[in-house]
Coordinates of C-alpha atoms and ligand atoms in Angstrom, one line a residue:
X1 CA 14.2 8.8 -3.5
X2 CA 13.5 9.5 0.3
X3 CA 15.5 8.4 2.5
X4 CA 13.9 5.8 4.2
X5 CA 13.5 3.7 0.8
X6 CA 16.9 4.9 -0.6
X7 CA 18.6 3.9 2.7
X8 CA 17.2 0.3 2.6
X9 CA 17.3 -0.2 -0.6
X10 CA 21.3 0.3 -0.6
X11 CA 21.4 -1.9 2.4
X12 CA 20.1 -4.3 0.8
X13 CA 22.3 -4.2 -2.3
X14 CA 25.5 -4.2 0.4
X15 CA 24.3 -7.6 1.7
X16 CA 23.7 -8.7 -1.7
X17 CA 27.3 -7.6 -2.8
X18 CA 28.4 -9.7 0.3
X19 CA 26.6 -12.6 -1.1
X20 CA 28.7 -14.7 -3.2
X21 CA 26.3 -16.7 -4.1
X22 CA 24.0 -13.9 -5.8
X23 CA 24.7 -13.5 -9.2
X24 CA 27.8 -15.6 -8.5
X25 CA 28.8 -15.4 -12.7
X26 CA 30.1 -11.3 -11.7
X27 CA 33.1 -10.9 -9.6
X28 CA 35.8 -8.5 -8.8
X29 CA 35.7 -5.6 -10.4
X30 CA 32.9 -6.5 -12.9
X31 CA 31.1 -7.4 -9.5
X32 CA 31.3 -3.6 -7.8
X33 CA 30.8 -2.1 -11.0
X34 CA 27.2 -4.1 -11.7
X35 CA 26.1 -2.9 -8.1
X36 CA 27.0 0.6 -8.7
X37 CA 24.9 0.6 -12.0
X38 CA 22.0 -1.3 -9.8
X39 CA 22.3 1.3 -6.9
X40 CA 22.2 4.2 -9.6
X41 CA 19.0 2.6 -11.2
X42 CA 17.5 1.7 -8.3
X43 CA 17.8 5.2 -6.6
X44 CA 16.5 7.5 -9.4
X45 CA 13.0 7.4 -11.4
X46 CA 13.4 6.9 -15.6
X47 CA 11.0 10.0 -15.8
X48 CA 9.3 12.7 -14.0
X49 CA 6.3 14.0 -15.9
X50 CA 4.8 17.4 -14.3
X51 CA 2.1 19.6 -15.6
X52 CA 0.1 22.6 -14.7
X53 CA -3.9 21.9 -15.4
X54 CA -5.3 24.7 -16.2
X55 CA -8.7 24.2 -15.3
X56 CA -11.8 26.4 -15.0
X57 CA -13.6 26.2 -12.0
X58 CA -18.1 26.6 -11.4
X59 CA -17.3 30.6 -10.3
X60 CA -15.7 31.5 -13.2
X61 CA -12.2 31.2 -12.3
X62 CA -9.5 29.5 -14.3
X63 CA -6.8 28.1 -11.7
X64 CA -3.8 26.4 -12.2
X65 CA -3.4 22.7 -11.0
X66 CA 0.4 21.2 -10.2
X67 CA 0.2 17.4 -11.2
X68 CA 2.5 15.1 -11.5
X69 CA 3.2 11.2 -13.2
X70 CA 6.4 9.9 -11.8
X71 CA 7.9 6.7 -13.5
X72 CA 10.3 5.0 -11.3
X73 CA 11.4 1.6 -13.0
X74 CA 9.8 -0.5 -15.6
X75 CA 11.9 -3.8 -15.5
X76 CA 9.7 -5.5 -14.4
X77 CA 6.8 -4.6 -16.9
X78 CA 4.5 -1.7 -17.7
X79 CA 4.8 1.5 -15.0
X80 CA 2.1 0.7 -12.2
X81 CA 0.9 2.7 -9.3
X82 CA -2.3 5.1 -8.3
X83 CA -2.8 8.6 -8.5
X84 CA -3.3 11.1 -5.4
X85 CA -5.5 13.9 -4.8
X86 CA -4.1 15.7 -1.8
X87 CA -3.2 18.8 -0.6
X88 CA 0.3 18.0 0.3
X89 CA 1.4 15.8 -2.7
X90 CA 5.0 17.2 -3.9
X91 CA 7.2 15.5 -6.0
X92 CA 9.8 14.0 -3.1
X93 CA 6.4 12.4 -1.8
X94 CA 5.2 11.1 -5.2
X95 CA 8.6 10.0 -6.4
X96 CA 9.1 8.1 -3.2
X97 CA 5.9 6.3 -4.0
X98 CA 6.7 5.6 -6.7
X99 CA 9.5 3.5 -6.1
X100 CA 7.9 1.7 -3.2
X101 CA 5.5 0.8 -6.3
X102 CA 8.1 -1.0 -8.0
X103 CA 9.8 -2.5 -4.7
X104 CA 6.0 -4.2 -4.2
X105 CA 5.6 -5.3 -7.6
X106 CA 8.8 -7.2 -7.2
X107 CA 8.1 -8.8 -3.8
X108 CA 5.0 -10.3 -5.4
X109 CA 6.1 -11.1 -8.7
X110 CA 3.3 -9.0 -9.6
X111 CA 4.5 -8.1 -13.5
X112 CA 4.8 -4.3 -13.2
X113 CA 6.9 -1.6 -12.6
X114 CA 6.8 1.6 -9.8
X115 CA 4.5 4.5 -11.0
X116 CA 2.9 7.2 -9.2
X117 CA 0.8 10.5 -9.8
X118 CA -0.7 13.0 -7.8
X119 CA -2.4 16.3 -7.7
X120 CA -2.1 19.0 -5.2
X121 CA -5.5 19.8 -4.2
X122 CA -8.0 18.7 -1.9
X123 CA -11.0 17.1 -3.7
X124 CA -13.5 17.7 -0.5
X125 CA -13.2 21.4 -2.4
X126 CA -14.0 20.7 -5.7
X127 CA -17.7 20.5 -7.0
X128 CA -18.2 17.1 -8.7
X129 CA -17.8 18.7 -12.0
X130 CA -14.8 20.4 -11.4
X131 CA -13.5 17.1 -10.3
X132 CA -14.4 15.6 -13.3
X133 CA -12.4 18.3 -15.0
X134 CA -9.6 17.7 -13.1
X135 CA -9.2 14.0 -14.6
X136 CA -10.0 14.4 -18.0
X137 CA -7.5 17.4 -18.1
X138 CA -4.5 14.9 -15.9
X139 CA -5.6 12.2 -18.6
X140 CA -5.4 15.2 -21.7
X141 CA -1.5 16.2 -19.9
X142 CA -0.3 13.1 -19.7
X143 CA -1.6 10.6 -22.6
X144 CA 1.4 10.5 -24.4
X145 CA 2.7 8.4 -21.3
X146 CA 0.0 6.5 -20.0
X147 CA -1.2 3.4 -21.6
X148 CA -2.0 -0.1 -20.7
X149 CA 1.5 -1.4 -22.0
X150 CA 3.4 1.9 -21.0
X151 CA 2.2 2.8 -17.6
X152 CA -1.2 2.0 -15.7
X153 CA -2.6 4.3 -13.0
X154 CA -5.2 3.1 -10.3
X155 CA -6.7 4.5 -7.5
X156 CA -4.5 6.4 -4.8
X157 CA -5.4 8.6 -1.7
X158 CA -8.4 11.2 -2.5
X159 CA -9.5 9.2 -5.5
X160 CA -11.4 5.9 -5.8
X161 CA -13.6 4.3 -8.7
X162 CA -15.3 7.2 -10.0
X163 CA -12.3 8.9 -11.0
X164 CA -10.9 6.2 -13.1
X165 CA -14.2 5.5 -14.8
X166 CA -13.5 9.1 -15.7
X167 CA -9.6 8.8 -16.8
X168 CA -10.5 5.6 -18.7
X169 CA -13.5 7.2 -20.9
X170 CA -10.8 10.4 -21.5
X171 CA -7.7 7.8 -22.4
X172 CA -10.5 5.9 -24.8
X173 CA -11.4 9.3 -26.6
X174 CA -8.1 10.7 -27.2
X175 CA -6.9 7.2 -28.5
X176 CA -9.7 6.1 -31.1
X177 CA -9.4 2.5 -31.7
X178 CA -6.6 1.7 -29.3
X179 CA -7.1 -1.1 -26.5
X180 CA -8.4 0.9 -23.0
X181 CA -9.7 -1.1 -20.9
X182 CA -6.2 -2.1 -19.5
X183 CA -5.5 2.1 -19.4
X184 CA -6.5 2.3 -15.6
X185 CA -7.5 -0.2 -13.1
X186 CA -9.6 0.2 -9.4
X187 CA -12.4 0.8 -12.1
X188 CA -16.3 0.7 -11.2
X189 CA -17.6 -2.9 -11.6
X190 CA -20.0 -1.3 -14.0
X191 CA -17.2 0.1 -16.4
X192 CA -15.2 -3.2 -16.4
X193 CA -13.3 -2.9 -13.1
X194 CA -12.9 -6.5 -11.1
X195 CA -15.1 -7.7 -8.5
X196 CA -13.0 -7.2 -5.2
X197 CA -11.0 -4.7 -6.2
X198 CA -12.3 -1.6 -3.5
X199 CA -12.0 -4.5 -1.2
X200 CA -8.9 -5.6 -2.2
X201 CA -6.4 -3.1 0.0
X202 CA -8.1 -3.6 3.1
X203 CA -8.3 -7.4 3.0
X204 CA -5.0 -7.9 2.0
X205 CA -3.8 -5.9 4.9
X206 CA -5.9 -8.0 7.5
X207 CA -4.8 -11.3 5.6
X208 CA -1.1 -10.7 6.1
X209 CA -1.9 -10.2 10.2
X210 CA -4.3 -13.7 10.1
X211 CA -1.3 -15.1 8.5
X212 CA 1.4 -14.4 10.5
X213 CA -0.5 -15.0 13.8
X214 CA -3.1 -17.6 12.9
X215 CA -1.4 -20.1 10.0
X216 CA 1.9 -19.7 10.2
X217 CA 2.7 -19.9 13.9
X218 CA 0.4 -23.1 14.3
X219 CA 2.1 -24.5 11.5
X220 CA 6.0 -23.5 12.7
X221 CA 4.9 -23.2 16.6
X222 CA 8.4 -25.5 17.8
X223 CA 10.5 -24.2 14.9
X224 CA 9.7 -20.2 16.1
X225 CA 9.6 -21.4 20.3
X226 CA 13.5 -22.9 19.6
X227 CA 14.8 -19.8 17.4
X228 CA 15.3 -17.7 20.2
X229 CA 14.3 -14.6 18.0
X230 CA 13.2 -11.6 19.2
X231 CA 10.3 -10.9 16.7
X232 CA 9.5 -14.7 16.9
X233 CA 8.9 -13.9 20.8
X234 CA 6.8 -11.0 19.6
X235 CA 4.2 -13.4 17.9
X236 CA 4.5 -16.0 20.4
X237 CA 2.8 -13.9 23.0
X238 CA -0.3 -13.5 21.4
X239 CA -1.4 -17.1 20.8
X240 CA -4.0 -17.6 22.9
X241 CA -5.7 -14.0 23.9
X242 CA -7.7 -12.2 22.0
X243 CA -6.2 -9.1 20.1
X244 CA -6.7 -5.9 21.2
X245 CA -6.8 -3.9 17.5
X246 CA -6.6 -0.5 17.0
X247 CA -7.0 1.2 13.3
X248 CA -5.7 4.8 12.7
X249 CA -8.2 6.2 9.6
X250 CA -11.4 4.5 8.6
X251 CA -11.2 4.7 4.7
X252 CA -11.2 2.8 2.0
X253 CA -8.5 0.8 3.6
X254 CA -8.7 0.9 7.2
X255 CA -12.6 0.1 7.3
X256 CA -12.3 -3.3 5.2
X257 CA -9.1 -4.1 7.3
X258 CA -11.5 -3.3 10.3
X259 CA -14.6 -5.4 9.0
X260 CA -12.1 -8.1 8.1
X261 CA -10.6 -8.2 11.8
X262 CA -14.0 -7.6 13.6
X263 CA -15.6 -11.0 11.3
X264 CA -12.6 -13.0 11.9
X265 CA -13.2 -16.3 13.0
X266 CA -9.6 -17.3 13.8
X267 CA -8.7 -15.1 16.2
X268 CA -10.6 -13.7 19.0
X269 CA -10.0 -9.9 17.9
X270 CA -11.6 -6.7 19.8
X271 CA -11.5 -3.5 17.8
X272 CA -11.1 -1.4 21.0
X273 CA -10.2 1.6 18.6
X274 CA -10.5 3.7 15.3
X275 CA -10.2 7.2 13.6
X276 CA -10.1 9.9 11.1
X277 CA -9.2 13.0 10.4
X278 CA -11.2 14.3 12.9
X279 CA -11.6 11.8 15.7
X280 CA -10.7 8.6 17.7
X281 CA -13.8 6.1 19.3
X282 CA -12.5 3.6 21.8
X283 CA -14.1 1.5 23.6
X284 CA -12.3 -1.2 25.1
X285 CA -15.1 -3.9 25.2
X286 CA -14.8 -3.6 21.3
X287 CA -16.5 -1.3 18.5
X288 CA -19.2 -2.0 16.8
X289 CA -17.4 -1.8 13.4
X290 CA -20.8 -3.2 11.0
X291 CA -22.6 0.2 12.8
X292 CA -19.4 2.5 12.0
X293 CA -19.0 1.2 8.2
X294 CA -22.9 1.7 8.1
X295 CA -23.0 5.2 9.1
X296 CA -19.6 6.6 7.6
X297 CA -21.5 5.1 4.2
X298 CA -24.2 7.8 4.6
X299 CA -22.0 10.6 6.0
X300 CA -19.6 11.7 3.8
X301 CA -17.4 9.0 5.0
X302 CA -16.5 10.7 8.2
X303 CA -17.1 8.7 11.5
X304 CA -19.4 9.9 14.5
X305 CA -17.8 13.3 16.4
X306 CA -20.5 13.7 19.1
X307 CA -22.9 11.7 21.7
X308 CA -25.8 12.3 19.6
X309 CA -24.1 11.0 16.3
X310 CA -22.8 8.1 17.9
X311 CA -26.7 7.6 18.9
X312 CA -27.4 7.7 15.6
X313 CA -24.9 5.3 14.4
X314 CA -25.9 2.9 17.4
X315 CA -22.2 2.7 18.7
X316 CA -20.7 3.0 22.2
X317 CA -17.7 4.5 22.4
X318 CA -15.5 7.0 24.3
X319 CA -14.4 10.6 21.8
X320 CA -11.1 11.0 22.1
X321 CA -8.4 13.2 19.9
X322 CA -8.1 12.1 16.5
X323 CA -4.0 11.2 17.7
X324 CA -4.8 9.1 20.6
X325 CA -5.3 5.8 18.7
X326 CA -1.5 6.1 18.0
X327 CA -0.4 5.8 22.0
X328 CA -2.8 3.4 23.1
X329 CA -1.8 0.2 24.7
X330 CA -3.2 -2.5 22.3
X331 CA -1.7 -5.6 20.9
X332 CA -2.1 -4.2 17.0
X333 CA -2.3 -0.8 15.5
X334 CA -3.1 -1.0 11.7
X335 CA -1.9 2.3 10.1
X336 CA -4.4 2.8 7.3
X337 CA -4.0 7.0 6.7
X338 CA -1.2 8.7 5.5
X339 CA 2.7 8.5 5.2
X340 CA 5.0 9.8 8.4
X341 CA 2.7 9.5 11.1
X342 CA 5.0 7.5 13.3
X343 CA 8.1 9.6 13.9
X344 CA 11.3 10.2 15.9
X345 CA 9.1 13.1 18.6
X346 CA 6.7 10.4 18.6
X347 CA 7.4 7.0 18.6
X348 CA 8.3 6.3 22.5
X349 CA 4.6 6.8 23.0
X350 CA 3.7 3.8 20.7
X351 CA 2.9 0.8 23.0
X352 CA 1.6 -1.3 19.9
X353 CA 3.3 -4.6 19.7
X354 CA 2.5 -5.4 16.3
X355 CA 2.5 -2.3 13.6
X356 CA 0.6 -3.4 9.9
X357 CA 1.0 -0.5 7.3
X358 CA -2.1 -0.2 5.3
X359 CA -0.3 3.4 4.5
X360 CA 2.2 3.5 2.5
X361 CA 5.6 5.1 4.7
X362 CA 3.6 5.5 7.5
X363 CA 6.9 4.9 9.8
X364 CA 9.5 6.7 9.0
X365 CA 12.9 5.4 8.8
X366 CA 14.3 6.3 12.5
X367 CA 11.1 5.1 14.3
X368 CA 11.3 2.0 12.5
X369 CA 14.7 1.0 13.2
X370 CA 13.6 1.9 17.3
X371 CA 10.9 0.1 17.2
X372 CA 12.8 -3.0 15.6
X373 CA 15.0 -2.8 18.7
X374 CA 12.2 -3.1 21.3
X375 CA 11.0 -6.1 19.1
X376 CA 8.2 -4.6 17.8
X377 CA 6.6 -6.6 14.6
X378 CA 6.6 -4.3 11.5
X379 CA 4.5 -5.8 8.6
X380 CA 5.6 -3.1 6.2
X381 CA 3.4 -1.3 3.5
X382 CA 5.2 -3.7 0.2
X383 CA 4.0 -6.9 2.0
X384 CA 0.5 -5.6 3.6
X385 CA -1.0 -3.6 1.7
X386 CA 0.0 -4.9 -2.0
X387 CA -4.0 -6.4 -2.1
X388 CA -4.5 -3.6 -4.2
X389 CA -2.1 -3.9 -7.0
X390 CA -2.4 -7.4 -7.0
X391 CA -5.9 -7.2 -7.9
X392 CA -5.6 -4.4 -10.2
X393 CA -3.1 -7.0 -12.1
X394 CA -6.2 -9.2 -12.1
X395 CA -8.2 -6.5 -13.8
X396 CA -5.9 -5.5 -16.4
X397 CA -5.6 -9.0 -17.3
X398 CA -9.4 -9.4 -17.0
X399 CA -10.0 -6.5 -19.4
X400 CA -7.4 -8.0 -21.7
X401 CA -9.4 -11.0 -21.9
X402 CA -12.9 -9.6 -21.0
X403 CA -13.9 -12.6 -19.0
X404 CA -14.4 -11.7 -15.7
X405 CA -13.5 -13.7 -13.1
X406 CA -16.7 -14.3 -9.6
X407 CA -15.5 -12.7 -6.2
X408 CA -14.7 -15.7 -4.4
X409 CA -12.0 -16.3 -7.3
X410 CA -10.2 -13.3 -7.4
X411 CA -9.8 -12.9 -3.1
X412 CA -8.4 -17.0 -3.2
X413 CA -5.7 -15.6 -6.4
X414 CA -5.3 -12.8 -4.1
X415 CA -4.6 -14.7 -0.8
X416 CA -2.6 -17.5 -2.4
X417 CA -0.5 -14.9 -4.4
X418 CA 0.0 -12.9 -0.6
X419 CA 0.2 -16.4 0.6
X420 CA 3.6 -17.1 -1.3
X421 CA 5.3 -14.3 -0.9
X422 CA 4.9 -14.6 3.2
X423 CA 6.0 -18.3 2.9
X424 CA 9.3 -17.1 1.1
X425 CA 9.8 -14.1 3.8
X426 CA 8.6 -15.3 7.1
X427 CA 10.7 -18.5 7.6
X428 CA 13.8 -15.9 7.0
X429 CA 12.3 -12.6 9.2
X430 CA 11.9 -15.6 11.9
X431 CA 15.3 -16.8 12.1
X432 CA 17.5 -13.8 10.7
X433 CA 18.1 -10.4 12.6
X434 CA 17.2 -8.9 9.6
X435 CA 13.5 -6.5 10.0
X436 CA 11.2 -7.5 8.3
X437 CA 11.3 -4.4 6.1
X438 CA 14.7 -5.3 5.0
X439 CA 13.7 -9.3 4.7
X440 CA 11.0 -7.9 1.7
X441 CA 13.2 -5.0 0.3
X442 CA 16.2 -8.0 -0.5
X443 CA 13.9 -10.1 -2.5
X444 CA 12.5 -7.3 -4.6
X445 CA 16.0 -5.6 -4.9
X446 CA 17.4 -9.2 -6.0
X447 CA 14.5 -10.4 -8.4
X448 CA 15.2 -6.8 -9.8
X449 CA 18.9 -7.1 -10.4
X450 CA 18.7 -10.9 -11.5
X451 CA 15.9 -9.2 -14.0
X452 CA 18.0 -6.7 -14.5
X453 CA 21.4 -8.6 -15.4
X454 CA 19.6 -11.1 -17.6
X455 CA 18.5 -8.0 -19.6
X456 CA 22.1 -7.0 -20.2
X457 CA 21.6 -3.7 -18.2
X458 CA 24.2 -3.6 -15.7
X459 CA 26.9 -2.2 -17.2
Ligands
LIG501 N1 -2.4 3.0 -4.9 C1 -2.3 1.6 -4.5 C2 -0.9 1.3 -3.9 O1 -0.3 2.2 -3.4 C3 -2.7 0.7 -5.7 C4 -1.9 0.8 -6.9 C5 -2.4 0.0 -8.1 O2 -3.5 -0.7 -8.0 O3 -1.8 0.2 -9.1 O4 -0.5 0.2 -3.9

C-alpha cells in the first residue's frame, strides 16, 4: 500500500489500540496481538491478478497489453472499485486504489470491499474497435475473478459507460445462464445502468462542500464559534461572501461538481477558474460553466485553447497554463484530475482555503499534513467523492431486483446516505485536532476491525 494510505491507516489503528473502550472484550496481550493481525490485513491486498492482453490492433499488429485486477479486502462484502485506462497505471498506483476502495466503502457503510483495475494505455490512441477489444479481452483475463458476488468493477479514469456496457455483454457470454447484470456497474441507462449514476461523482463531491458550509454551520454556528478550532475558523470565514471556486480538470467529475457549484442556490459561488490537460480559463467575474459543459460535449471533451474557440463556446475568460488553477488565490479548489498533483515542491504555492478531492490521492501525504498545519480544510477523496460507488451500490441492487428506481430518488438515497456519514465525522473533525482525513480513516479502520473480530479473524 502507498504510503500515504498505509501511514494513516496505522495511525489510526495506534489511536484505536489506545482506546480502551474499542473492542474493550481484547486486552493485554490478546489486545496487541489482534492489532498486529488488523495492521497486516489492512496493509496488504488478498490478491493481485495481472495479465498481458494480447490484442490485435486495425494495422495489423498484435501488441501486448499489461492489466491488472487488484483485490484489496472483502470484509465488508463483494470486491468493489473501477477500472483505469491510463498510460501511467502500475501496480503501486492500482493497489493503492484499491485500498482507498475499501477504506470508502467502510466510511459509508456502503456493503463492499476495495477493488481496483487498470490498463496501461491511453484510450485517446485506440480506434473504437480496438477499444472494444481491449474490454472483452480484460473481461476474457480475468472472469474467473469477477462476478457480481465476487468482485464488481465500474467506471475509473479513461473509461466511462460504454466500456462497461462492453465488459457486461463479455461477462454475460462467457457465463451462460449466470446472473450479470450486477457484473459491472456505471452502466449505460439503456443496458440497465441507474439513472444518476454519470452524475453521481460530481454531485457528491459538490454536496459534501454545500454541507459543510451551508447546513452544517447554520445548524452548529455557536457550538463551532466557541470550539476554538482551527478548521472550525477555516469554515467560519466564509459565511457570508460568496465563494470564489476553482476546479482543476473538467471531466466527468469536475464538470458536474462545477455545474452543481455554478446552480447552487445556497451559496453565492463564482467559478472564477477551470482546466484540463491542456489549459486553465479564469475569469474572476465567474465562468460561464452551462457554455463550457456545452462545448466540451461537442469537442472531444477538451475545453476552449484559443480566442476564437472560446468565441465559439460563448465564454470570457483569460488562457492561462493548464497548472495555474492550482496557485490561484480562491476560497475553494476542487481537485477533480489525477492522484499526486499537490506535493511537497509544490504546495507553498496553494493559497486555496478549502481543498475537496474529486481525485482520488490527489495530495499527497506531506502536503496534506502542511496544509493541515496552516488550517487548511481537506475534504478527502473517501468522504467526497464516494457519490460514485454509492450509486453503483444502487445499481447493483437495482439489477438484482430489476426495478429501477426515478432520478430524483436515487440523488435523495445518495445525499441522505453522504448526509450520515458527515453527521458522524463533522461534529468530531470540529472539535478534535484530528484532520479530517484521519477523522474518516478511524471509522472505516474501526467498522473494519469490529467486522473483522466478530468474524473470528483476528488471530
Ligand atoms: N471509480 C470510482 C471510485 O474511485 C467508482 C467505483 C465504483 O463505482 O465501484 O470511487
Amino acid at each position: 500500500m502507498a504510503s500515504q494510505t498505509g501511514a494513516i491507516v496505522q495511525s489510526s489503528l495506534d489511536a484505536l489500540l489506545e482506546d480502551k473502550e474499542f473492542l474493550s472484550n481484547l486486552q493485554n496481550e490478546l489486545r496487541e496481538q489482534a492489532f498486529t493481525s488488523l495492521a497486516a490485513i489492512l496493509s496488504t491486498p488478498n490478491h493481485v491478478h495481472k495479465s498481458f492482453l494480447r490484442v490485435p490492433l486495425e494495422n495489423g499488429e498484435v501488441v501486448r497489453i499489461p492489466a491488472f485486477r487488484i483485490q484489496h479486502n472483502n470484509t465488508l462484502g463483494p470486491y468493489k472499485g473501477g477500472i483505469r485506462f491510463h498510460e501511467m497505471v502500475n501496480e503501486e498506483e492500482v493497489t493503492n486504489l484499491a485500498a482507498l476502495m475499501t477504506l470508502k466503502n467502510a466510511l459509508h457503510e456502503v456493503p463492499f470491499g476495495g477493488g481496483k483495475g487498470g490498463v496501461i494505455i491511453n484510450p485517446r490512441k485506440f480506434s473504437e474497435k480496438e477499444l472494444l477489444l481491449i474490454c472483452q479481452k480484460y473481461v476474457q483475463y480475468f472472469s474467473d475473478v469477477l462476478g457480481p458476488d465476487k468482485d464488481i468493477p465500474a467506471p475509473d479514469v479513461g473509461t466511462g459507460d460504454r466500456e462497461m456496457d462492453w465488459m457486461m455483454a463479455e461477462y454475460k457470454s462467457i457465463h451462460p445462464g449466470k446472473p450479470y447484470r450486477g457484473s459491472f456497474t456505471g452502466k449505460s441507462v439503456l443496458n440497465g445502468g441507474s439513472l444518476g449514476r454519470r452524475e453521481a461523482t460530481g454531485k457528491g463531491v459538490y454536496y459534501t462542500l454545500r454541507y459543510m458550509l451551508y447546513d452544517f454551520l447554520k445548524e452548529q454556528k455557536k457550538w463551532l464559534s466557541d470550539s476554538g478550532n482551527i478548521f472550525a475558523k477555516t469554515a467560519l470565514a466564509f459565511e457570508d461572501d460568496p465563494l470564489k471556486i476553482a476546479v482543476q480538470g473538467f471531466g466527468n467529475v469536475g464538470s458536474v461538481a462545477a455545474l452543481e457549484a455554478y446552480q447552487c442556490n445556497h451559496l453565492q459561488n463564482k467559478i472564477v477558474a477551470v482546466s484540463d490537460r491542456n489549459v486553465t480559463l479564469y475569469n474572476s467575474d465567474g465562468l460561464d460553466v452551462p457554455a463550457l459543459v456545452e462545448y466540451t460535449a461537442s469537442n472531444n471533451g477538451d475545453l476552449p485553447v484559443t480566442d476564437e474557440q472560446l468565441i465559439e463556446a460563448d465564454v470570457k475568460a483569460e488562457i492561462r497554463d493548464r497548472n495555474d488553477v492550482l496557485y490561484l488565490d480562491v476560497d475553494v479548489m476542487i481537485l477533480a484530475a489525477l492522484e499526486d498533483v499537490i506535493h511537497n515542491e509544490n504546495v507553498e504555492k496553494v493559497k486555496a482555503k478549502i481543498i475537496v478531492e474529486g481525485a482520488n490521492a490527489p495530495v499527497t501525504g506531506e502536503a496534506d499534513k502542511s496544509l493541515n498545519e496552516k488550517g487548511v480544510i481537506i475534504i478527502p477523496d473517501i468522504l467526497a467523492n464516494a457519490g460514485g460507488v454509492i450509486v453503483s451500490y444502487f445499481e447493483w441492487l437495482q439489477g438484482r431486483e430489476t426495478q429501477f428506481y426515478s432520478e430524483q430518488e436515487v440523488f435523495e438515497l445518495l445525499f441522505n446516505k453522504m448526509k450520515s456519514t458527515m453527521n458522524m465525522i463533522f461534529p468530531q473533525y470540529f472539535g478534535d485536532p484530528f484532520p479530517l482525513r484521519q477523522n474518516c480513516y478511524i471509522h472505516a479502520v474501526m467498522k473494519l476491525s469490529t467486522t473483522l473480530y466478530r468474524q473470528g479473524k483476528l488471530y
